[in-house]
């Protein structure tokens, strides 16, 4: 991505989010609450059995870049705006959550899981805009490699393999969301023994 072309524009409308303001009366005083209505999403913790590794996505996120720049965080230029994440996507298709999850694995990472296992639903952004994320787990091997990954259109998604035993050290050195660590803890509690990793 050419960052020299990055500029802030006036926000009017979006296909993905909607700015909202609600007002209410409390103790005789009017209050307001501003938030964003957004789409739900799915995420997948993808485990490569032969490599004994998780498969994550690494990509540039403009909101993260904006936060880091506004707050003058001391981050190397090449790492500004870069995050490592679970394979994820918006619930914006007329498909089951399971099918959306599998489709995202193929689009972003090139792997098509034979099945996905529901882990849980959780919510985020209660103050700034609540949305639901459905977390799944899937196991793959090289036979499940069906494409190149990298995302659709102009997405620039890098595939990152992380050995399960190296996860904690890796997480310390890479920007990530809370769901990233939650998925790892879930795996260690529920799957690690099955794969001989506990």
Tab-separated table of N, CA, C and O in Angstrom, residues 12 24 40 49 63 71 76 78 84 89 100 102 118-120 148 150 154 157 159 163-164 185 198:
chain	number	residue	atom	x	y	z
A	12	UNK	N	-19.468	10.454	5.178
A	12	UNK	CA	-20.887	10.713	4.925
A	12	UNK	C	-21.716	9.462	5.145
A	12	UNK	O	-22.699	9.474	5.876
A	24	UNK	N	-31.595	10.497	25.847
A	24	UNK	CA	-32.490	10.021	26.895
A	24	UNK	C	-32.449	11.003	28.063
A	24	UNK	O	-31.515	11.809	28.186
A	40	UNK	N	-22.072	-8.062	12.151
A	40	UNK	CA	-21.456	-9.137	12.922
A	40	UNK	C	-20.331	-9.759	12.094
A	40	UNK	O	-20.187	-9.477	10.893
A	49	UNK	N	-2.227	-29.243	11.191
A	49	UNK	CA	-1.821	-30.435	11.951
A	49	UNK	C	-0.396	-30.872	11.635
A	49	UNK	O	0.387	-31.194	12.532
A	63	UNK	N	-7.381	1.982	10.843
A	63	UNK	CA	-7.703	2.500	12.183
A	63	UNK	C	-6.559	2.305	13.186
A	63	UNK	O	-6.319	3.175	14.033
A	71	UNK	N	-1.178	8.942	18.568
A	71	UNK	CA	-0.641	8.838	19.921
A	71	UNK	C	0.887	8.797	19.956
A	71	UNK	O	1.481	8.522	21.002
A	76	UNK	N	8.449	1.084	14.708
A	76	UNK	CA	9.149	1.186	13.422
A	76	UNK	C	8.167	1.439	12.278
A	76	UNK	O	7.057	0.902	12.273
A	78	UNK	N	7.850	0.385	9.330
A	78	UNK	CA	7.356	-0.789	8.607
A	78	UNK	C	6.270	-1.546	9.383
A	78	UNK	O	5.505	-2.317	8.809
A	84	UNK	N	-1.557	-8.813	13.591
A	84	UNK	CA	-1.684	-10.246	13.333
A	84	UNK	C	-3.006	-10.681	13.949
A	84	UNK	O	-3.287	-10.376	15.114
A	89	UNK	N	-13.999	-12.472	8.962
A	89	UNK	CA	-14.758	-11.815	7.912
A	89	UNK	C	-16.116	-11.371	8.409
A	89	UNK	O	-16.616	-11.857	9.436
A	100	UNK	N	-19.574	-19.204	5.959
A	100	UNK	CA	-18.826	-17.949	5.856
A	100	UNK	C	-17.427	-18.137	6.433
A	100	UNK	O	-16.432	-17.689	5.862
A	102	UNK	N	-15.634	-20.915	6.649
A	102	UNK	CA	-14.814	-21.723	5.731
A	102	UNK	C	-14.406	-20.914	4.503
A	102	UNK	O	-13.261	-21.010	4.039
A	118	UNK	N	-17.770	-24.782	16.248
A	118	UNK	CA	-18.153	-23.545	16.943
A	118	UNK	C	-17.530	-23.538	18.337
A	118	UNK	O	-17.650	-24.496	19.091
A	119	UNK	N	-16.852	-22.454	18.661
A	119	UNK	CA	-16.272	-22.282	19.988
A	119	UNK	C	-17.222	-21.483	20.864
A	119	UNK	O	-17.645	-21.938	21.922
A	120	UNK	N	-17.575	-20.285	20.423
A	120	UNK	CA	-18.491	-19.441	21.196
A	120	UNK	C	-18.832	-18.190	20.400
A	120	UNK	O	-18.235	-17.913	19.361
A	148	UNK	N	-4.417	-19.641	-3.246
A	148	UNK	CA	-3.240	-18.872	-2.838
A	148	UNK	C	-3.500	-18.008	-1.611
A	148	UNK	O	-2.561	-17.563	-0.957
A	150	UNK	N	-4.544	-14.610	0.449
A	150	UNK	CA	-4.192	-13.210	0.203
A	150	UNK	C	-5.367	-12.260	0.194
A	150	UNK	O	-5.187	-11.053	0.079
A	154	UNK	N	-8.374	-5.824	-3.514
A	154	UNK	CA	-7.092	-5.187	-3.211
A	154	UNK	C	-6.585	-5.483	-1.805
A	154	UNK	O	-5.698	-4.794	-1.302
A	157	UNK	N	-3.146	-9.576	2.311
A	157	UNK	CA	-3.098	-10.409	3.506
A	157	UNK	C	-1.928	-11.373	3.415
A	157	UNK	O	-1.785	-12.101	2.428
A	159	UNK	N	0.065	-14.635	5.002
A	159	UNK	CA	-0.136	-15.828	5.820
A	159	UNK	C	1.018	-15.976	6.799
A	159	UNK	O	2.179	-15.897	6.410
A	163	UNK	N	4.207	-21.756	15.337
A	163	UNK	CA	4.203	-22.999	16.107
A	163	UNK	C	3.447	-22.769	17.416
A	163	UNK	O	3.633	-21.739	18.068
A	164	UNK	N	2.637	-23.740	17.793
A	164	UNK	CA	1.863	-23.610	19.017
A	164	UNK	C	2.778	-23.294	20.197
A	164	UNK	O	2.485	-22.413	21.014
A	185	UNK	N	-5.841	-19.606	24.386
A	185	UNK	CA	-6.135	-20.211	25.681
A	185	UNK	C	-7.193	-21.293	25.555
A	185	UNK	O	-7.118	-22.345	26.199
A	198	UNK	N	0.420	-30.626	25.109
A	198	UNK	CA	0.276	-30.124	26.484
A	198	UNK	C	1.253	-30.848	27.409
A	198	UNK	O	1.861	-31.836	27.050
